[in-house]
Tab-separated table of C-alpha atoms in Angstrom:
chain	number	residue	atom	x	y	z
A	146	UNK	CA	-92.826	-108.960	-16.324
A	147	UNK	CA	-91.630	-107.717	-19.420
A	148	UNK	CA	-91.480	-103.874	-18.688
A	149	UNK	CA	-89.574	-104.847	-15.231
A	150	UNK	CA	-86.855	-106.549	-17.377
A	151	UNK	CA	-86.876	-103.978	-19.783
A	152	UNK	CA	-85.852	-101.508	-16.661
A	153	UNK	CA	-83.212	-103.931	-15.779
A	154	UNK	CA	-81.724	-103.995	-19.394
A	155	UNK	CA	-81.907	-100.269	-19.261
A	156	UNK	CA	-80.436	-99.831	-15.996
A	157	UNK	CA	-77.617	-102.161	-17.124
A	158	UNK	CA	-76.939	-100.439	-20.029
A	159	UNK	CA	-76.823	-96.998	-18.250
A	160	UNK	CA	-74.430	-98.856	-15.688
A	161	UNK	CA	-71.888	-99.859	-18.495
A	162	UNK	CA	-71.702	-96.299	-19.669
A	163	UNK	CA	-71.096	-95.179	-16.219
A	164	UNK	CA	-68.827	-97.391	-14.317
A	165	UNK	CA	-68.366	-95.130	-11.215
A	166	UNK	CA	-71.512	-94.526	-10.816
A	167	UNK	CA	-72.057	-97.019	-7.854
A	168	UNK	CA	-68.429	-95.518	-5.784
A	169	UNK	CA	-69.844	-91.899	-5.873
A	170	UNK	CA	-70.582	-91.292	-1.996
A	171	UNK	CA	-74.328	-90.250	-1.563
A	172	UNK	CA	-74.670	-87.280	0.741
A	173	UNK	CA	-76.204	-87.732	4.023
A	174	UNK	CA	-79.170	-85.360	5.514
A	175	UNK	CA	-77.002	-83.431	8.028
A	176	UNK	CA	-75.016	-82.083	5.113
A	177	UNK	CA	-77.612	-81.263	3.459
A	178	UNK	CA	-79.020	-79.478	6.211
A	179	UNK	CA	-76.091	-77.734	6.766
A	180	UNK	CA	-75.409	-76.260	2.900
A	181	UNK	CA	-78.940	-74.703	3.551
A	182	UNK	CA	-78.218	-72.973	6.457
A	183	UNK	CA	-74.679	-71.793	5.181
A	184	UNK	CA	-76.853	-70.389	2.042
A	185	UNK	CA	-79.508	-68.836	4.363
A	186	UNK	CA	-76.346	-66.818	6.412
A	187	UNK	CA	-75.275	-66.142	3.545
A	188	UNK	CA	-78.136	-64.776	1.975
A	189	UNK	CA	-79.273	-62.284	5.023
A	190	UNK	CA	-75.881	-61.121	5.727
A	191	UNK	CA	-76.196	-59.695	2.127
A	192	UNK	CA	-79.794	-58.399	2.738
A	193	UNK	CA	-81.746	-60.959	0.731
A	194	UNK	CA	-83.781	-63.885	1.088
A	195	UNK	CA	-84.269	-67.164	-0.383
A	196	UNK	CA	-87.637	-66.401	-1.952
A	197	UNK	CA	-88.268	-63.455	-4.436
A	198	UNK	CA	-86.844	-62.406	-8.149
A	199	UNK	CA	-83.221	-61.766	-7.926
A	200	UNK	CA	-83.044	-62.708	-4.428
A	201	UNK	CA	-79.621	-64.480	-5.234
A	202	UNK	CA	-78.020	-60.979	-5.815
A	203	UNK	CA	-76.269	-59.852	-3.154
A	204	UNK	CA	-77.027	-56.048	-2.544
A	205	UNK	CA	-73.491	-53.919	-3.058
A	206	UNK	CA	-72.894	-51.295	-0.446
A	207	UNK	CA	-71.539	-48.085	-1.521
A	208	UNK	CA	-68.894	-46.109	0.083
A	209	UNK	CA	-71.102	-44.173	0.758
A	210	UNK	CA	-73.011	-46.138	2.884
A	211	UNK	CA	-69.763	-47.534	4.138
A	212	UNK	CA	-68.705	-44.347	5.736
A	213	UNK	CA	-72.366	-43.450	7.200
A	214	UNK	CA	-72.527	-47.114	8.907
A	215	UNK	CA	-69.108	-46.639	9.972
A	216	UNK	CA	-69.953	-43.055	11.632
A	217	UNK	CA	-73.480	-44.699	13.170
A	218	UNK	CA	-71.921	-47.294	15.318
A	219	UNK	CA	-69.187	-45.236	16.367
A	220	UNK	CA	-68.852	-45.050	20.105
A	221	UNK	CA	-72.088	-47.364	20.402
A	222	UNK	CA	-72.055	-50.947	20.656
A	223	UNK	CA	-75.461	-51.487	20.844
A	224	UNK	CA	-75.850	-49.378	17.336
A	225	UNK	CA	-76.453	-51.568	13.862
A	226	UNK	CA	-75.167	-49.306	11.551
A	227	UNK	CA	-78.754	-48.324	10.150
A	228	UNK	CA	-79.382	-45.151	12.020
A	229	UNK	CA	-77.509	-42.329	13.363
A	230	UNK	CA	-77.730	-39.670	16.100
A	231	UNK	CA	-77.324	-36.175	16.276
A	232	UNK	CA	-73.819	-36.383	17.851
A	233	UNK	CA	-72.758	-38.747	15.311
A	234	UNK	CA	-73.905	-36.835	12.366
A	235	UNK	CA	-71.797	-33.846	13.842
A	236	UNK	CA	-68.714	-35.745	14.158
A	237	UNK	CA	-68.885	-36.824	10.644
A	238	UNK	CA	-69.695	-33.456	9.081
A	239	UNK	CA	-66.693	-32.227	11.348
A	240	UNK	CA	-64.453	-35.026	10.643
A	241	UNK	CA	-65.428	-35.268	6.430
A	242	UNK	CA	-64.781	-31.431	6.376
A	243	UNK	CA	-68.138	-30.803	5.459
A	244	UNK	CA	-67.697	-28.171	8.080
A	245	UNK	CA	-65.730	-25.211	7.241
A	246	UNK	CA	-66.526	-22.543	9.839
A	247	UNK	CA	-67.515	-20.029	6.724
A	248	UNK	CA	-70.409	-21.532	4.498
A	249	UNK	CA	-71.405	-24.650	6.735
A	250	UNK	CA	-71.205	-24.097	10.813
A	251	UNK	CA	-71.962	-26.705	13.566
A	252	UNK	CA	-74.951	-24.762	13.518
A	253	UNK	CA	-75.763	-25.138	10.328
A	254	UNK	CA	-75.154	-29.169	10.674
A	255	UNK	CA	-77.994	-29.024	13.599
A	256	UNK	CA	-80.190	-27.338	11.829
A	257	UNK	CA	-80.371	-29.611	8.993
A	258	UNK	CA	-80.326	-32.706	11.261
A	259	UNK	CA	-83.573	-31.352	12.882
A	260	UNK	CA	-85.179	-30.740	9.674
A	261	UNK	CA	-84.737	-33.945	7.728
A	262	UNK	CA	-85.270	-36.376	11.080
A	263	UNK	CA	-88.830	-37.336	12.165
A	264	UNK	CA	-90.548	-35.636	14.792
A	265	UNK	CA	-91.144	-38.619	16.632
A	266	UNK	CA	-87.110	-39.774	16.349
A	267	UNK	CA	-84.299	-38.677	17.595
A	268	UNK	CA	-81.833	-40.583	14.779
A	269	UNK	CA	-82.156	-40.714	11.092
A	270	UNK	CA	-81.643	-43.509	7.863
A	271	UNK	CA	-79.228	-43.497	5.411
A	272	UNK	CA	-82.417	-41.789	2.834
A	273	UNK	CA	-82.694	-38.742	4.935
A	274	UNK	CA	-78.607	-38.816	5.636
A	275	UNK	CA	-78.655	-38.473	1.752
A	276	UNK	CA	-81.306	-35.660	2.187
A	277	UNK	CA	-79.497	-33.853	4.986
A	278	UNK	CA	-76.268	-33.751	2.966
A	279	UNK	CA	-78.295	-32.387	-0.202
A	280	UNK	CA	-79.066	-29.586	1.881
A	281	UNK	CA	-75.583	-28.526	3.225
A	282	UNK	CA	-73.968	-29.104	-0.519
A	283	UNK	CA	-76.327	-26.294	-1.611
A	284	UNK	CA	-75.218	-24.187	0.574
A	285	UNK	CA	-71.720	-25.275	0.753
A	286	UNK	CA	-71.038	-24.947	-3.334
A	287	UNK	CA	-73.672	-22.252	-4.187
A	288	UNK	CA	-71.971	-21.723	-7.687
A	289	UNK	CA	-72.642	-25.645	-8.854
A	290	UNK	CA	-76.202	-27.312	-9.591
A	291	UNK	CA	-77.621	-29.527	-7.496
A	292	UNK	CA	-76.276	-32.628	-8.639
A	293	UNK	CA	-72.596	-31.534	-8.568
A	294	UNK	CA	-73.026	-30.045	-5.376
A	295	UNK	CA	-74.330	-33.281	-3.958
A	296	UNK	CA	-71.420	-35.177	-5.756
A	297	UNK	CA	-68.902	-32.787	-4.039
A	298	UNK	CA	-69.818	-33.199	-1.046
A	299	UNK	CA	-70.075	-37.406	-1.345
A	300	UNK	CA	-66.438	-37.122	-2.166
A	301	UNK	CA	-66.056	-35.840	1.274
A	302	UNK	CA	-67.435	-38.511	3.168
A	303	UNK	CA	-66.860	-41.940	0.874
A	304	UNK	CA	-64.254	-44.039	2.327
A	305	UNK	CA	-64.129	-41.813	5.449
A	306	UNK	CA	-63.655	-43.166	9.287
A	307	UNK	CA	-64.494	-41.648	12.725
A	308	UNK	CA	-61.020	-40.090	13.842
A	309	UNK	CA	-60.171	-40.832	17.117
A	310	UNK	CA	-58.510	-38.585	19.036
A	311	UNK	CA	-55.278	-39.418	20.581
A	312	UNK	CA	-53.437	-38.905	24.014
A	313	UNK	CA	-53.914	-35.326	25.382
A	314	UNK	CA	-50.541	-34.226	25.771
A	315	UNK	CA	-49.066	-31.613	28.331
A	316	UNK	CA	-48.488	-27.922	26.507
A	317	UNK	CA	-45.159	-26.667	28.613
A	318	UNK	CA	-46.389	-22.645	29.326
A	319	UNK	CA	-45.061	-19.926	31.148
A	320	UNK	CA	-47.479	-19.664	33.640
A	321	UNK	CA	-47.166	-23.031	34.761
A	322	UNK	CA	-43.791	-23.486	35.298
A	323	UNK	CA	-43.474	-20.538	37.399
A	324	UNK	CA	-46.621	-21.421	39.276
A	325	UNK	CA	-44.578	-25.071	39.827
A	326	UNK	CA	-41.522	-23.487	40.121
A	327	UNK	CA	-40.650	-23.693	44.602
A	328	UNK	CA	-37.279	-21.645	43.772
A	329	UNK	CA	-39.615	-18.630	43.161
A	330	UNK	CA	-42.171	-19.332	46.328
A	331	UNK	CA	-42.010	-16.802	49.615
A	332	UNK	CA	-43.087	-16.680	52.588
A	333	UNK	CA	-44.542	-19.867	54.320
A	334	UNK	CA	-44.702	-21.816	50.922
A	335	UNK	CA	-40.960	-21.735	50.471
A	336	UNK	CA	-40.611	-23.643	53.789
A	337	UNK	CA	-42.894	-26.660	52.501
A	338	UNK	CA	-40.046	-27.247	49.518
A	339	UNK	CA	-36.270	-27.626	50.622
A	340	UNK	CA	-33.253	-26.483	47.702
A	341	UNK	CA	-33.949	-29.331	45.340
A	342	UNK	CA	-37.673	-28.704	45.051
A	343	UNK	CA	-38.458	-31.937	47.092
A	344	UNK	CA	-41.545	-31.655	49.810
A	345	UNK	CA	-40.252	-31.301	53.712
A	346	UNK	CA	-43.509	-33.641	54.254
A	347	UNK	CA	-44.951	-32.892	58.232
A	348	UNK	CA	-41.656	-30.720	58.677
A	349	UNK	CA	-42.893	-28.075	56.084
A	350	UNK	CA	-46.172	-27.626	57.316
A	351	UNK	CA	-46.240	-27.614	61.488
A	352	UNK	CA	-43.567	-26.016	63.876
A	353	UNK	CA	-41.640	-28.884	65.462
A	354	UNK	CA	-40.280	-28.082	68.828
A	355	UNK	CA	-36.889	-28.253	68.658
A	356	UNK	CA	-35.677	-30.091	72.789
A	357	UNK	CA	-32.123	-30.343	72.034
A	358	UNK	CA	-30.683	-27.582	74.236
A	359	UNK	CA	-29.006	-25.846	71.139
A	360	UNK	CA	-30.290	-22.233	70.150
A	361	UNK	CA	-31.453	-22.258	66.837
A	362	UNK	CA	-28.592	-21.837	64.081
A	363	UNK	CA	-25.557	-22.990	66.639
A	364	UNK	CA	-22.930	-24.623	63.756
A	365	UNK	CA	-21.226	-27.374	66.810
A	366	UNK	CA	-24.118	-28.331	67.429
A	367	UNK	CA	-23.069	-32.330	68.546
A	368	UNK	CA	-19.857	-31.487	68.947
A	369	UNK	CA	-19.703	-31.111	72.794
A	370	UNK	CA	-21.080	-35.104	73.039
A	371	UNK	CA	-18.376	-36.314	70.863
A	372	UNK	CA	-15.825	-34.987	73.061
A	373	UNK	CA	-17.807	-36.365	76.758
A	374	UNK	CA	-18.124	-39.920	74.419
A	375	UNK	CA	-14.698	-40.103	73.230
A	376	UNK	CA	-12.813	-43.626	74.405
A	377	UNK	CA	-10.308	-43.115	76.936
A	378	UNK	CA	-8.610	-46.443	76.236
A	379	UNK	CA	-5.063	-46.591	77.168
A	380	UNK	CA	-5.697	-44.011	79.993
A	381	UNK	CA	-4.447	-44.088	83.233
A	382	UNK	CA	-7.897	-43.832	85.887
C-alpha cells in the first residue's frame, strides 16, 4: 500500500510540473502505421533499407549516373534506368560528342560495347558503362593519363539528355520542282494538268467522245441554239 501511494504522489507531482500533459492527443495505430510506410518509400526510393549501418543515408546519384539512366530508358518504357543497350549506348556517344568521326567512330563505340558487356547479355551496368568509356577516353585524348582522359570524357556526358530529333522538314531542290512542275510536261502528261497546274481528273486520262455535232475547235459552238431558242414575244404568228 505504501509504494502504490508513493506512485500516486509521484505521478502528482510530475502532473503539476506538466500541466498539458493530459490535452496532448495520443496518436492512434493507423498513423502510426502509416509514418512507417512513408519511411519505408522513402527509404527504397533512395536505395536503402531500414536495417543495416548507415542505412538512413540516402545514396546521392551523380550526374553521371543521371545522364546514363536518362540515355537507358530512352525510347523504352519498360527500361529501369539500370541497364542499357547497344543502340542506346550509340546514341549517347553520338549525342555527348564522344564521337568525332576522327579518333572515336561508330565503329569504334561497337567495338567497345561488345568488349565490356557479358557474353551472355545483350545490355550493360552503369560499372562496365564506366569501363566502356575508360576505353574510348584513351583513345580519344592519347596525349593525357588515364585519369584525365576519363575525366574529359565524363564532362561530355554529365548533365546530358537524349536529343530528340525534330520535324523532318521539306529541302526545296531543283530536281523536284521541275519534276512537279506540269508547265514543263509533254506529250500525254501535259493533258492530265490544265494552265493552272490543277488535275483534269477522268478528262485527263481517257478520250471522251465528244456527241455534240461540232468539229473539234469550232469557236460558235452554242451559238446556232441561242438563235432557234430566242423568245419571239411581241411577234406577229
Amino acid at each position: 500500500m505504501g509504494d502504490q501511494k508513493d506512485n500516486i504522489d509521484d505521478f502528482k507531482v510530475q502532473t503539476a510540473k506538466h500541466p498539458n500533459m493530459s490535452s496532448v492527443a495520443l496518436r492512434t495505430h493507423s498513423e502510426h502505421s502509416k509514418d512507417r510506410t512513408s519511411k519505408r518509400l522513402s527509404t527504397e526510393s533512395n536505395g536503402t533499407s531500414d536495417g543495416g549501418m548507415g542505412s538512413s543515408t540516402p545514396v546521392e546519384i551523380t550526374a553521371l549516373e543521371e545522364s546514363f539512366r536518362r540515355f537507358a530508358i530512352h525510347g523504352d518504357t519498360r527500361a529501369t534506368g539500370k541497364e542499357m543497350h547497344g543502340k542506346n549506348w550509340s546514341k549517347l556517344c553520338k549525342d555527348c560528342g564522344v564521337i568525332d568521326g576522327k579518333s572515336i567512330t561508330l565503329t569504334d563505340v561497337d567495338i567497345v560495347f561488345t568488349k565490356v558487356k557479358k557474353k551472355s547479355c545483350r545490355t550493360i551496368t552503369f560499372d562496365e558503362f564506366k569501363v566502356a568509356l575508360g576505353e574510348l577516353a584513351r583513345k580519344k585524348y592519347k596525349e593525357k593519363t588515364g585519369e584525365d582522359a576519363e575525366a574529359e570524357v565524363f564532362k561530355l556526358i554529365e548533365g546530358k539528355a537524349p536529343v530528340i530529333a525534330g520535324v523532318t522538314r521539306a529541302v526545296a531542290s531543283p530536281t523536284v520542282s521541275r519534276l512537279t512542275d506540269t508547265s514543263k510536261f509533254t506529250g500525254s502528261h501535259k493533258e492530265r494538268f490544265d494552265e493552272t497546274g490543277r488535275g483534269k481528273g477522268k478528262a485527263g486520262r481517257v478520250d471522251i467522245v465528244d456527241t455534240s455535232g461540232y468539229v473539234s475547235g469550232y469557236k460558235h459552238r452554242g451559238t446556232y441554239e441561242k438563235k432557234v431558242t430566242k423568245p419571239t414575244d411581241g411577234r406577229p404568228m
